[in-house]
Amino acid sequence: MLTHDPTRQQLALERATELALAFLESLDTAPVCATASLAELRRRFAHPLPDESADPVAIIEQLSRDVAGGLLGSAGGRFYGWVIGAGLPAALATDWLTSAWDQNAGLYACGPAAAVVEEVCGGWLKDVLGLPAHASFALVTGCQMAHVTCLAAARHAVLARAGWDVNRDGLAGAPPVRVLTSSEVHGTTTRAVKLLGIGTANMVVLPSDPSSRLAPTVLNEALSHEAGKPTIVVLQAGDVNCGAFNPFPELVPLAQEAGAWVHIDGAMGLWCNASPELRHLLAGAEAADSWATDGHKWLNVPYDCGYAFVARPEHHRAGMEHRASYLVHADDARDELDWTPEHSRRARGFATWAALRELGRSGLSDLVARCCRYAHDIAIRIGSLPNVRVMCVPQINQGLVRFYDARPGATEEDHDRRTDAVMAAINASGEAFFTGTTWRGMRCMRVSVSSWRTTASDVDRAVAAAERALEG
Ligand SMILES: *Cc1c(COP(=O)(O)O)cnc(C)c1O
């Protein structure tokens, strides 16, 4: 039988520290791609669950051996795929402590320090992201659940305005809610629309202009069609392909005057408020009704971490609030479960607090500016190689390049294949890691920089890897 043994615990944590440090140390030299195949990984792990118990040190040593080659180097500085941040040292260490403390951060009564630290995080985040001080907030698993949280508030508000109580009466028989958004919308918004029972058929995806922005005339036209219908408008602060921002100073008042709720997907873009050079991109965003962003991307908090904010707390709370006689509800403190979709939950505030504290205002501003500079350098330098074109010059930390098939008469499909082939060759080199996208019908390689660990020398290595891939 397993009983408490302090030595056993100590040995396991000490060994985990050694293994973790060795892993982090290897990130600058190890291949950034996976080198073990699916079949190999399955072969290593697919054993029947043994009957007998095992020693903790032996377990973590075996696990460390068996994951080798199956971990991406996304915690390092040479990873430019999707939108992935690493973990800041204080945030990672605090995340370990969070597991050791093992608080259930659903209620103040269940984790008093965790509740107070989340309160502080909420204030700090609103401050650095440029959001109104009166907004309510929730720390959730990522931007996906931040959308769900914010759009639940939105659904409650637009239906309440139409005289319908969605909490009590549900959606069957309710006035239909529509969601107006642009072609830059992220799939997580669509998923939130499905989860909340609004339905994708009630989503109108409006065409963006050539610079990936939704024009006020286009939104205006959509709003005036079926005026008075409960409406949620979802706008982008930094889209996943080009990092484009919608023109908030025009769009937000337009939508709100028409009675719509405005939600902003700021997974990346909200962090631009931390940088004086980029802050102008967010002008007018503070007037929206709700905002969603991530902690595990640009803030470099370990997975998983996201943030939801709602300008009118009563709608946020109406979407989530929970009471039960066996729980202990606080009178003057903040019970997290009144704001989050989870019930029992990780004390996610600690790592966020540590990341913000480690960076400070100047460190955050520098991190944002540095990632943008490196994304720009990678895209421009790779884009200047033969038969490469920059399709989107990064204005923030996202950009697109496309590789061209130099054979005479090559078609767009040939360029698509060339793009995927060059990207695969770069990734196979283990020097840098990129992922692709189909943008306006064309395959492109995305350049995405969100890691605090990326350096100028990592940028050189990415460019050199692309050069070699093009020669190969
Ligand atoms: C990553 C991303 C999301 C989803 O965030 P998760 O943290 O993965 O849930 C939403 N919108 C945009 C623009 C993103 O880049």
mmCIF file of N, CA and C in Angstrom, residues 274-382:
data_model
loop_
_atom_site.group_PDB
_atom_site.id
_atom_site.type_symbol
_atom_site.label_atom_id
_atom_site.label_comp_id
_atom_site.label_asym_id
_atom_site.label_seq_id
_atom_site.Cartn_x
_atom_site.Cartn_y
_atom_site.Cartn_z
ATOM 1 N N ALA A 274 1.160 46.815 -24.236
ATOM 2 C CA ALA A 274 2.343 46.952 -23.369
ATOM 3 C C ALA A 274 3.471 47.709 -24.057
ATOM 4 N N SER A 275 3.391 47.842 -25.380
ATOM 5 C CA SER A 275 4.484 48.476 -26.111
ATOM 6 C C SER A 275 4.057 49.843 -26.641
ATOM 7 N N PRO A 276 4.757 50.911 -26.239
ATOM 8 C CA PRO A 276 4.369 52.261 -26.677
ATOM 9 C C PRO A 276 4.319 52.401 -28.204
ATOM 10 N N GLU A 277 5.172 51.653 -28.924
ATOM 11 C CA GLU A 277 5.184 51.774 -30.387
ATOM 12 C C GLU A 277 3.987 51.090 -31.030
ATOM 13 N N LEU A 278 3.390 50.119 -30.337
ATOM 14 C CA LEU A 278 2.317 49.327 -30.952
ATOM 15 C C LEU A 278 0.932 49.644 -30.393
ATOM 16 N N ARG A 279 0.912 50.403 -29.310
ATOM 17 C CA ARG A 279 -0.332 50.637 -28.574
ATOM 18 C C ARG A 279 -1.429 51.222 -29.467
ATOM 19 N N HIS A 280 -1.018 52.029 -30.447
ATOM 20 C CA HIS A 280 -1.997 52.696 -31.324
ATOM 21 C C HIS A 280 -2.895 51.687 -32.042
ATOM 22 N N LEU A 281 -2.414 50.452 -32.234
ATOM 23 C CA LEU A 281 -3.209 49.435 -32.931
ATOM 24 C C LEU A 281 -4.482 49.097 -32.159
ATOM 25 N N LEU A 282 -4.443 49.337 -30.844
ATOM 26 C CA LEU A 282 -5.572 48.981 -29.975
ATOM 27 C C LEU A 282 -6.477 50.167 -29.667
ATOM 28 N N ALA A 283 -6.220 51.308 -30.301
ATOM 29 C CA ALA A 283 -7.067 52.482 -30.029
ATOM 30 C C ALA A 283 -8.530 52.086 -30.237
ATOM 31 N N GLY A 284 -9.363 52.448 -29.302
ATOM 32 C CA GLY A 284 -10.793 52.165 -29.416
ATOM 33 C C GLY A 284 -11.197 50.790 -28.906
ATOM 34 N N ALA A 285 -10.228 49.883 -28.685
ATOM 35 C CA ALA A 285 -10.568 48.529 -28.229
ATOM 36 C C ALA A 285 -11.105 48.542 -26.801
ATOM 37 N N GLU A 286 -10.697 49.542 -26.021
ATOM 38 C CA GLU A 286 -11.112 49.600 -24.616
ATOM 39 C C GLU A 286 -12.607 49.847 -24.468
ATOM 40 N N ALA A 287 -13.259 50.273 -25.555
ATOM 41 C CA ALA A 287 -14.700 50.548 -25.478
ATOM 42 C C ALA A 287 -15.547 49.300 -25.748
ATOM 43 N N ALA A 288 -14.919 48.165 -26.052
ATOM 44 C CA ALA A 288 -15.683 46.946 -26.340
ATOM 45 C C ALA A 288 -16.395 46.443 -25.082
ATOM 46 N N ASP A 289 -17.192 45.381 -25.239
ATOM 47 C CA ASP A 289 -17.944 44.824 -24.108
ATOM 48 C C ASP A 289 -17.232 43.641 -23.464
ATOM 49 N N SER A 290 -16.402 42.939 -24.237
ATOM 50 C CA SER A 290 -15.626 41.846 -23.644
ATOM 51 C C SER A 290 -14.376 41.599 -24.479
ATOM 52 N N TRP A 291 -13.397 40.956 -23.828
ATOM 53 C CA TRP A 291 -12.095 40.728 -24.443
ATOM 54 C C TRP A 291 -11.577 39.359 -23.984
ATOM 55 N N ALA A 292 -10.903 38.661 -24.903
ATOM 56 C CA ALA A 292 -10.300 37.371 -24.557
ATOM 57 C C ALA A 292 -8.838 37.394 -24.967
ATOM 58 N N THR A 293 -7.985 36.812 -24.132
ATOM 59 C CA THR A 293 -6.576 36.693 -24.506
ATOM 60 C C THR A 293 -5.959 35.483 -23.811
ATOM 61 N N ASP A 294 -4.666 35.305 -24.061
ATOM 62 C CA ASP A 294 -3.937 34.157 -23.548
ATOM 63 C C ASP A 294 -2.867 34.563 -22.556
ATOM 64 N N GLY A 295 -2.564 33.665 -21.621
ATOM 65 C CA GLY A 295 -1.364 33.805 -20.803
ATOM 66 C C GLY A 295 -0.243 32.932 -21.339
ATOM 67 N N HIS A 296 -0.620 31.786 -21.948
ATOM 68 C CA HIS A 296 0.419 30.835 -22.369
ATOM 69 C C HIS A 296 1.059 31.173 -23.707
ATOM 70 N N LYS A 297 0.568 32.215 -24.379
ATOM 71 C CA LYS A 297 1.251 32.629 -25.609
ATOM 72 C C LYS A 297 2.258 33.725 -25.266
ATOM 73 N N TRP A 298 1.855 34.974 -25.440
ATOM 74 C CA TRP A 298 2.871 36.034 -25.357
ATOM 75 C C TRP A 298 3.356 36.335 -23.949
ATOM 76 N N LEU A 299 2.557 36.065 -22.936
ATOM 77 C CA LEU A 299 3.039 36.330 -21.575
ATOM 78 C C LEU A 299 4.026 35.257 -21.097
ATOM 79 N N ASN A 300 4.090 34.130 -21.841
ATOM 80 C CA ASN A 300 5.047 33.080 -21.502
ATOM 81 C C ASN A 300 4.813 32.469 -20.114
ATOM 82 N N VAL A 301 3.538 32.224 -19.826
ATOM 83 C CA VAL A 301 3.145 31.413 -18.665
ATOM 84 C C VAL A 301 3.050 29.971 -19.188
ATOM 85 N N PRO A 302 3.490 28.959 -18.425
ATOM 86 C CA PRO A 302 3.338 27.580 -18.905
ATOM 87 C C PRO A 302 1.862 27.243 -19.135
ATOM 88 N N TYR A 303 1.624 26.260 -20.015
ATOM 89 C CA TYR A 303 0.230 25.838 -20.252
ATOM 90 C C TYR A 303 -0.385 25.322 -18.964
ATOM 91 N N ASP A 304 -1.730 25.504 -18.788
ATOM 92 C CA ASP A 304 -2.554 26.266 -19.702
ATOM 93 C C ASP A 304 -3.093 27.494 -18.987
ATOM 94 N N CYS A 305 -3.261 28.580 -19.752
ATOM 95 C CA CYS A 305 -3.635 29.839 -19.109
ATOM 96 C C CYS A 305 -4.211 30.845 -20.102
ATOM 97 N N GLY A 306 -5.417 31.313 -19.824
ATOM 98 C CA GLY A 306 -6.033 32.358 -20.645
ATOM 99 C C GLY A 306 -6.846 33.298 -19.759
ATOM 100 N N TYR A 307 -7.265 34.427 -20.330
ATOM 101 C CA TYR A 307 -7.955 35.451 -19.541
ATOM 102 C C TYR A 307 -9.180 35.979 -20.276
ATOM 103 N N ALA A 308 -10.275 36.106 -19.539
ATOM 104 C CA ALA A 308 -11.509 36.693 -20.072
ATOM 105 C C ALA A 308 -11.805 37.963 -19.291
ATOM 106 N N PHE A 309 -12.316 38.977 -19.979
ATOM 107 C CA PHE A 309 -12.675 40.249 -19.331
ATOM 108 C C PHE A 309 -14.029 40.697 -19.860
ATOM 109 N N VAL A 310 -14.866 41.224 -18.976
ATOM 110 C CA VAL A 310 -16.196 41.676 -19.387
ATOM 111 C C VAL A 310 -16.447 43.063 -18.793
ATOM 112 N N ALA A 311 -16.848 43.994 -19.666
ATOM 113 C CA ALA A 311 -17.007 45.387 -19.223
ATOM 114 C C ALA A 311 -18.113 45.526 -18.190
ATOM 115 N N ARG A 312 -19.189 44.742 -18.353
ATOM 116 C CA ARG A 312 -20.281 44.840 -17.378
ATOM 117 C C ARG A 312 -20.358 43.543 -16.582
ATOM 118 N N PRO A 313 -19.792 43.577 -15.379
ATOM 119 C CA PRO A 313 -19.648 42.360 -14.570
ATOM 120 C C PRO A 313 -20.965 41.612 -14.344
ATOM 121 N N GLU A 314 -22.097 42.331 -14.311
ATOM 122 C CA GLU A 314 -23.354 41.624 -13.998
ATOM 123 C C GLU A 314 -23.674 40.566 -15.058
ATOM 124 N N HIS A 315 -23.323 40.829 -16.326
ATOM 125 C CA HIS A 315 -23.591 39.832 -17.367
ATOM 126 C C HIS A 315 -22.608 38.665 -17.307
ATOM 127 N N HIS A 316 -21.372 38.981 -16.948
ATOM 128 C CA HIS A 316 -20.364 37.936 -16.777
ATOM 129 C C HIS A 316 -20.803 36.985 -15.659
ATOM 130 N N ARG A 317 -21.172 37.587 -14.556
ATOM 131 C CA ARG A 317 -21.550 36.796 -13.394
ATOM 132 C C ARG A 317 -22.824 35.999 -13.654
ATOM 133 N N ALA A 318 -23.739 36.614 -14.378
ATOM 134 C CA ALA A 318 -24.992 35.918 -14.675
ATOM 135 C C ALA A 318 -24.726 34.648 -15.479
ATOM 136 N N GLY A 319 -23.683 34.694 -16.325
ATOM 137 C CA GLY A 319 -23.377 33.521 -17.141
ATOM 138 C C GLY A 319 -22.754 32.385 -16.347
ATOM 139 N N MET A 320 -22.109 32.680 -15.209
ATOM 140 C CA MET A 320 -21.279 31.676 -14.535
ATOM 141 C C MET A 320 -21.661 31.370 -13.091
ATOM 142 N N GLU A 321 -22.275 32.323 -12.410
ATOM 143 C CA GLU A 321 -22.456 32.249 -10.951
ATOM 144 C C GLU A 321 -23.030 30.907 -10.495
ATOM 145 N N HIS A 322 -22.546 30.474 -9.344
ATOM 146 C CA HIS A 322 -22.946 29.166 -8.854
ATOM 147 C C HIS A 322 -23.060 29.198 -7.327
ATOM 148 N N ARG A 323 -24.116 28.616 -6.817
ATOM 149 C CA ARG A 323 -24.317 28.557 -5.364
ATOM 150 C C ARG A 323 -24.720 27.136 -4.972
ATOM 151 N N ALA A 324 -24.162 26.639 -3.873
ATOM 152 C CA ALA A 324 -24.592 25.336 -3.364
ATOM 153 C C ALA A 324 -24.443 25.353 -1.851
ATOM 154 N N SER A 325 -25.332 24.675 -1.173
ATOM 155 C CA SER A 325 -25.346 24.790 0.288
ATOM 156 C C SER A 325 -24.115 24.165 0.927
ATOM 157 N N TYR A 326 -23.478 23.192 0.263
ATOM 158 C CA TYR A 326 -22.319 22.552 0.883
ATOM 159 C C TYR A 326 -21.030 23.333 0.646
ATOM 160 N N LEU A 327 -21.081 24.326 -0.251
ATOM 161 C CA LEU A 327 -19.895 25.155 -0.469
ATOM 162 C C LEU A 327 -19.869 26.268 0.568
ATOM 163 N N VAL A 328 -18.781 26.988 0.629
ATOM 164 C CA VAL A 328 -18.691 28.132 1.532
ATOM 165 C C VAL A 328 -18.447 29.358 0.660
ATOM 166 N N HIS A 329 -19.447 30.225 0.564
ATOM 167 C CA HIS A 329 -19.315 31.378 -0.325
ATOM 168 C C HIS A 329 -18.854 32.605 0.456
ATOM 169 N N ALA A 330 -17.947 33.349 -0.150
ATOM 170 C CA ALA A 330 -17.366 34.501 0.547
ATOM 171 C C ALA A 330 -18.279 35.715 0.439
ATOM 172 N N ASP A 331 -18.289 36.522 1.495
ATOM 173 C CA ASP A 331 -19.063 37.762 1.448
ATOM 174 C C ASP A 331 -18.238 38.882 0.835
ATOM 175 N N ASP A 332 -16.997 38.982 1.275
ATOM 176 C CA ASP A 332 -16.197 40.123 0.848
ATOM 177 C C ASP A 332 -15.052 39.734 -0.071
ATOM 178 N N ALA A 333 -14.729 38.446 -0.179
ATOM 179 C CA ALA A 333 -13.655 38.016 -1.074
ATOM 180 C C ALA A 333 -14.249 37.630 -2.426
ATOM 181 N N ARG A 334 -13.375 37.285 -3.368
ATOM 182 C CA ARG A 334 -13.825 36.916 -4.713
ATOM 183 C C ARG A 334 -13.761 35.400 -4.852
ATOM 184 N N ASP A 335 -14.930 34.772 -4.997
ATOM 185 C CA ASP A 335 -14.972 33.333 -5.277
ATOM 186 C C ASP A 335 -14.806 33.155 -6.785
ATOM 187 N N GLU A 336 -13.727 32.473 -7.206
ATOM 188 C CA GLU A 336 -13.412 32.374 -8.627
ATOM 189 C C GLU A 336 -14.527 31.715 -9.421
ATOM 190 N N LEU A 337 -15.220 30.733 -8.814
ATOM 191 C CA LEU A 337 -16.198 29.980 -9.605
ATOM 192 C C LEU A 337 -17.421 30.803 -10.013
ATOM 193 N N ASP A 338 -17.570 32.003 -9.439
ATOM 194 C CA ASP A 338 -18.642 32.881 -9.905
ATOM 195 C C ASP A 338 -18.328 33.487 -11.272
ATOM 196 N N TRP A 339 -17.089 33.312 -11.724
ATOM 197 C CA TRP A 339 -16.636 33.979 -12.962
ATOM 198 C C TRP A 339 -16.091 33.008 -13.989
ATOM 199 N N THR A 340 -15.835 31.772 -13.597
ATOM 200 C CA THR A 340 -15.191 30.806 -14.498
ATOM 201 C C THR A 340 -16.142 29.672 -14.860
ATOM 202 N N PRO A 341 -15.906 29.054 -16.024
ATOM 203 C CA PRO A 341 -16.751 27.901 -16.368
ATOM 204 C C PRO A 341 -16.408 26.649 -15.557
ATOM 205 N N GLU A 342 -15.247 26.633 -14.894
ATOM 206 C CA GLU A 342 -14.881 25.453 -14.101
ATOM 207 C C GLU A 342 -15.445 25.573 -12.688
ATOM 208 N N HIS A 343 -15.427 24.454 -11.999
ATOM 209 C CA HIS A 343 -15.859 24.371 -10.603
ATOM 210 C C HIS A 343 -14.581 24.191 -9.782
ATOM 211 N N SER A 344 -14.110 22.966 -9.607
ATOM 212 C CA SER A 344 -12.767 22.776 -9.052
ATOM 213 C C SER A 344 -11.768 23.210 -10.109
ATOM 214 N N ARG A 345 -10.711 23.884 -9.688
ATOM 215 C CA ARG A 345 -9.748 24.332 -10.696
ATOM 216 C C ARG A 345 -8.374 24.600 -10.109
ATOM 217 N N ARG A 346 -7.395 24.609 -11.007
ATOM 218 C CA ARG A 346 -6.013 24.899 -10.649
ATOM 219 C C ARG A 346 -5.880 26.356 -10.189
ATOM 220 N N ALA A 347 -4.960 26.604 -9.298
ATOM 221 C CA ALA A 347 -4.723 27.978 -8.837
ATOM 222 C C ALA A 347 -3.820 28.677 -9.857
ATOM 223 N N ARG A 348 -4.473 29.014 -10.986
ATOM 224 C CA ARG A 348 -3.706 29.481 -12.142
ATOM 225 C C ARG A 348 -3.146 30.895 -11.958
ATOM 226 N N GLY A 349 -3.638 31.594 -10.948
ATOM 227 C CA GLY A 349 -3.156 32.965 -10.739
ATOM 228 C C GLY A 349 -1.693 33.041 -10.338
ATOM 229 N N PHE A 350 -1.206 32.034 -9.627
ATOM 230 C CA PHE A 350 0.170 32.125 -9.123
ATOM 231 C C PHE A 350 1.182 32.309 -10.263
ATOM 232 N N ALA A 351 1.073 31.490 -11.304
ATOM 233 C CA ALA A 351 2.054 31.559 -12.399
ATOM 234 C C ALA A 351 1.916 32.868 -13.180
ATOM 235 N N THR A 352 0.685 33.339 -13.331
ATOM 236 C CA THR A 352 0.477 34.623 -14.008
ATOM 237 C C THR A 352 1.093 35.752 -13.196
ATOM 238 N N TRP A 353 0.850 35.708 -11.894
ATOM 239 C CA TRP A 353 1.421 36.723 -10.994
ATOM 240 C C TRP A 353 2.944 36.724 -11.122
ATOM 241 N N ALA A 354 3.538 35.526 -11.129
ATOM 242 C CA ALA A 354 5.005 35.421 -11.195
ATOM 243 C C ALA A 354 5.531 35.929 -12.531
ATOM 244 N N ALA A 355 4.831 35.623 -13.624
ATOM 245 C CA ALA A 355 5.294 36.074 -14.951
ATOM 246 C C ALA A 355 5.268 37.597 -15.021
ATOM 247 N N LEU A 356 4.156 38.193 -14.574
ATOM 248 C CA LEU A 356 4.052 39.652 -14.626
ATOM 249 C C LEU A 356 5.084 40.306 -13.706
ATOM 250 N N ARG A 357 5.277 39.683 -12.541
ATOM 251 C CA ARG A 357 6.228 40.223 -11.574
ATOM 252 C C ARG A 357 7.657 40.108 -12.089
ATOM 253 N N GLU A 358 7.958 38.967 -12.751
ATOM 254 C CA GLU A 358 9.318 38.764 -13.267
ATOM 255 C C GLU A 358 9.632 39.765 -14.380
ATOM 256 N N LEU A 359 8.661 39.999 -15.269
ATOM 257 C CA LEU A 359 8.890 40.916 -16.385
ATOM 258 C C LEU A 359 8.855 42.366 -15.935
ATOM 259 N N GLY A 360 7.888 42.690 -15.097
ATOM 260 C CA GLY A 360 7.630 44.102 -14.809
ATOM 261 C C GLY A 360 7.134 44.774 -16.083
ATOM 262 N N ARG A 361 6.719 46.032 -15.953
ATOM 263 C CA ARG A 361 6.211 46.750 -17.132
ATOM 264 C C ARG A 361 7.247 46.824 -18.238
ATOM 265 N N SER A 362 8.487 47.121 -17.873
ATOM 266 C CA SER A 362 9.508 47.334 -18.907
ATOM 267 C C SER A 362 9.855 46.004 -19.573
ATOM 268 N N GLY A 363 9.910 44.937 -18.788
ATOM 269 C CA GLY A 363 10.237 43.628 -19.361
ATOM 270 C C GLY A 363 9.162 43.155 -20.322
ATOM 271 N N LEU A 364 7.907 43.422 -19.984
ATOM 272 C CA LEU A 364 6.802 43.015 -20.855
ATOM 273 C C LEU A 364 6.852 43.802 -22.163
ATOM 274 N N SER A 365 7.079 45.092 -22.028
ATOM 275 C CA SER A 365 7.161 45.949 -23.201
ATOM 276 C C SER A 365 8.307 45.493 -24.099
ATOM 277 N N ASP A 366 9.429 45.161 -23.483
ATOM 278 C CA ASP A 366 10.596 44.702 -24.237
ATOM 279 C C ASP A 366 10.326 43.351 -24.904
ATOM 280 N N LEU A 367 9.669 42.443 -24.180
ATOM 281 C CA LEU A 367 9.356 41.123 -24.740
ATOM 282 C C LEU A 367 8.489 41.256 -25.994
ATOM 283 N N VAL A 368 7.468 42.100 -25.901
ATOM 284 C CA VAL A 368 6.556 42.284 -27.037
ATOM 285 C C VAL A 368 7.314 42.886 -28.226
ATOM 286 N N ALA A 369 8.082 43.922 -27.965
ATOM 287 C CA ALA A 369 8.813 44.591 -29.055
ATOM 288 C C ALA A 369 9.837 43.651 -29.684
ATOM 289 N N ARG A 370 10.505 42.876 -28.840
ATOM 290 C CA ARG A 370 11.549 41.974 -29.338
ATOM 291 C C ARG A 370 10.959 40.891 -30.231
ATOM 292 N N CYS A 371 9.861 40.282 -29.808
ATOM 293 C CA CYS A 371 9.229 39.242 -30.634
ATOM 294 C C CYS A 371 8.810 39.816 -31.992
ATOM 295 N N CYS A 372 8.283 41.042 -31.985
ATOM 296 C CA CYS A 372 7.866 41.666 -33.249
ATOM 297 C C CYS A 372 9.066 41.902 -34.144
ATOM 298 N N ARG A 373 10.159 42.377 -33.549
ATOM 299 C CA ARG A 373 11.372 42.652 -34.336
ATOM 300 C C ARG A 373 11.910 41.363 -34.952
ATOM 301 N N TYR A 374 11.936 40.290 -34.152
ATOM 302 C CA TYR A 374 12.468 39.028 -34.668
ATOM 303 C C TYR A 374 11.549 38.435 -35.740
ATOM 304 N N ALA A 375 10.246 38.542 -35.557
ATOM 305 C CA ALA A 375 9.317 38.034 -36.582
ATOM 306 C C ALA A 375 9.550 38.792 -37.888
ATOM 307 N N HIS A 376 9.708 40.089 -37.771
ATOM 308 C CA HIS A 376 9.980 40.935 -38.938
ATOM 309 C C HIS A 376 11.285 40.501 -39.605
ATOM 310 N N ASP A 377 12.344 40.320 -38.805
ATOM 311 C CA ASP A 377 13.649 39.944 -39.370
ATOM 312 C C ASP A 377 13.580 38.594 -40.073
ATOM 313 N N ILE A 378 12.948 37.620 -39.439
ATOM 314 C CA ILE A 378 12.874 36.289 -40.053
ATOM 315 C C ILE A 378 12.118 36.372 -41.381
ATOM 316 N N ALA A 379 10.968 37.035 -41.379
ATOM 317 C CA ALA A 379 10.156 37.097 -42.603
ATOM 318 C C ALA A 379 10.903 37.843 -43.707
ATOM 319 N N ILE A 380 11.514 38.974 -43.374
ATOM 320 C CA ILE A 380 12.189 39.785 -44.401
ATOM 321 C C ILE A 380 13.439 39.071 -44.913
ATOM 322 N N ARG A 381 14.200 38.464 -44.006
ATOM 323 C CA ARG A 381 15.446 37.818 -44.461
ATOM 324 C C ARG A 381 15.161 36.557 -45.265
ATOM 325 N N ILE A 382 14.210 35.744 -44.814
ATOM 326 C CA ILE A 382 13.850 34.562 -45.621
ATOM 327 C C ILE A 382 13.202 35.038 -46.926
#
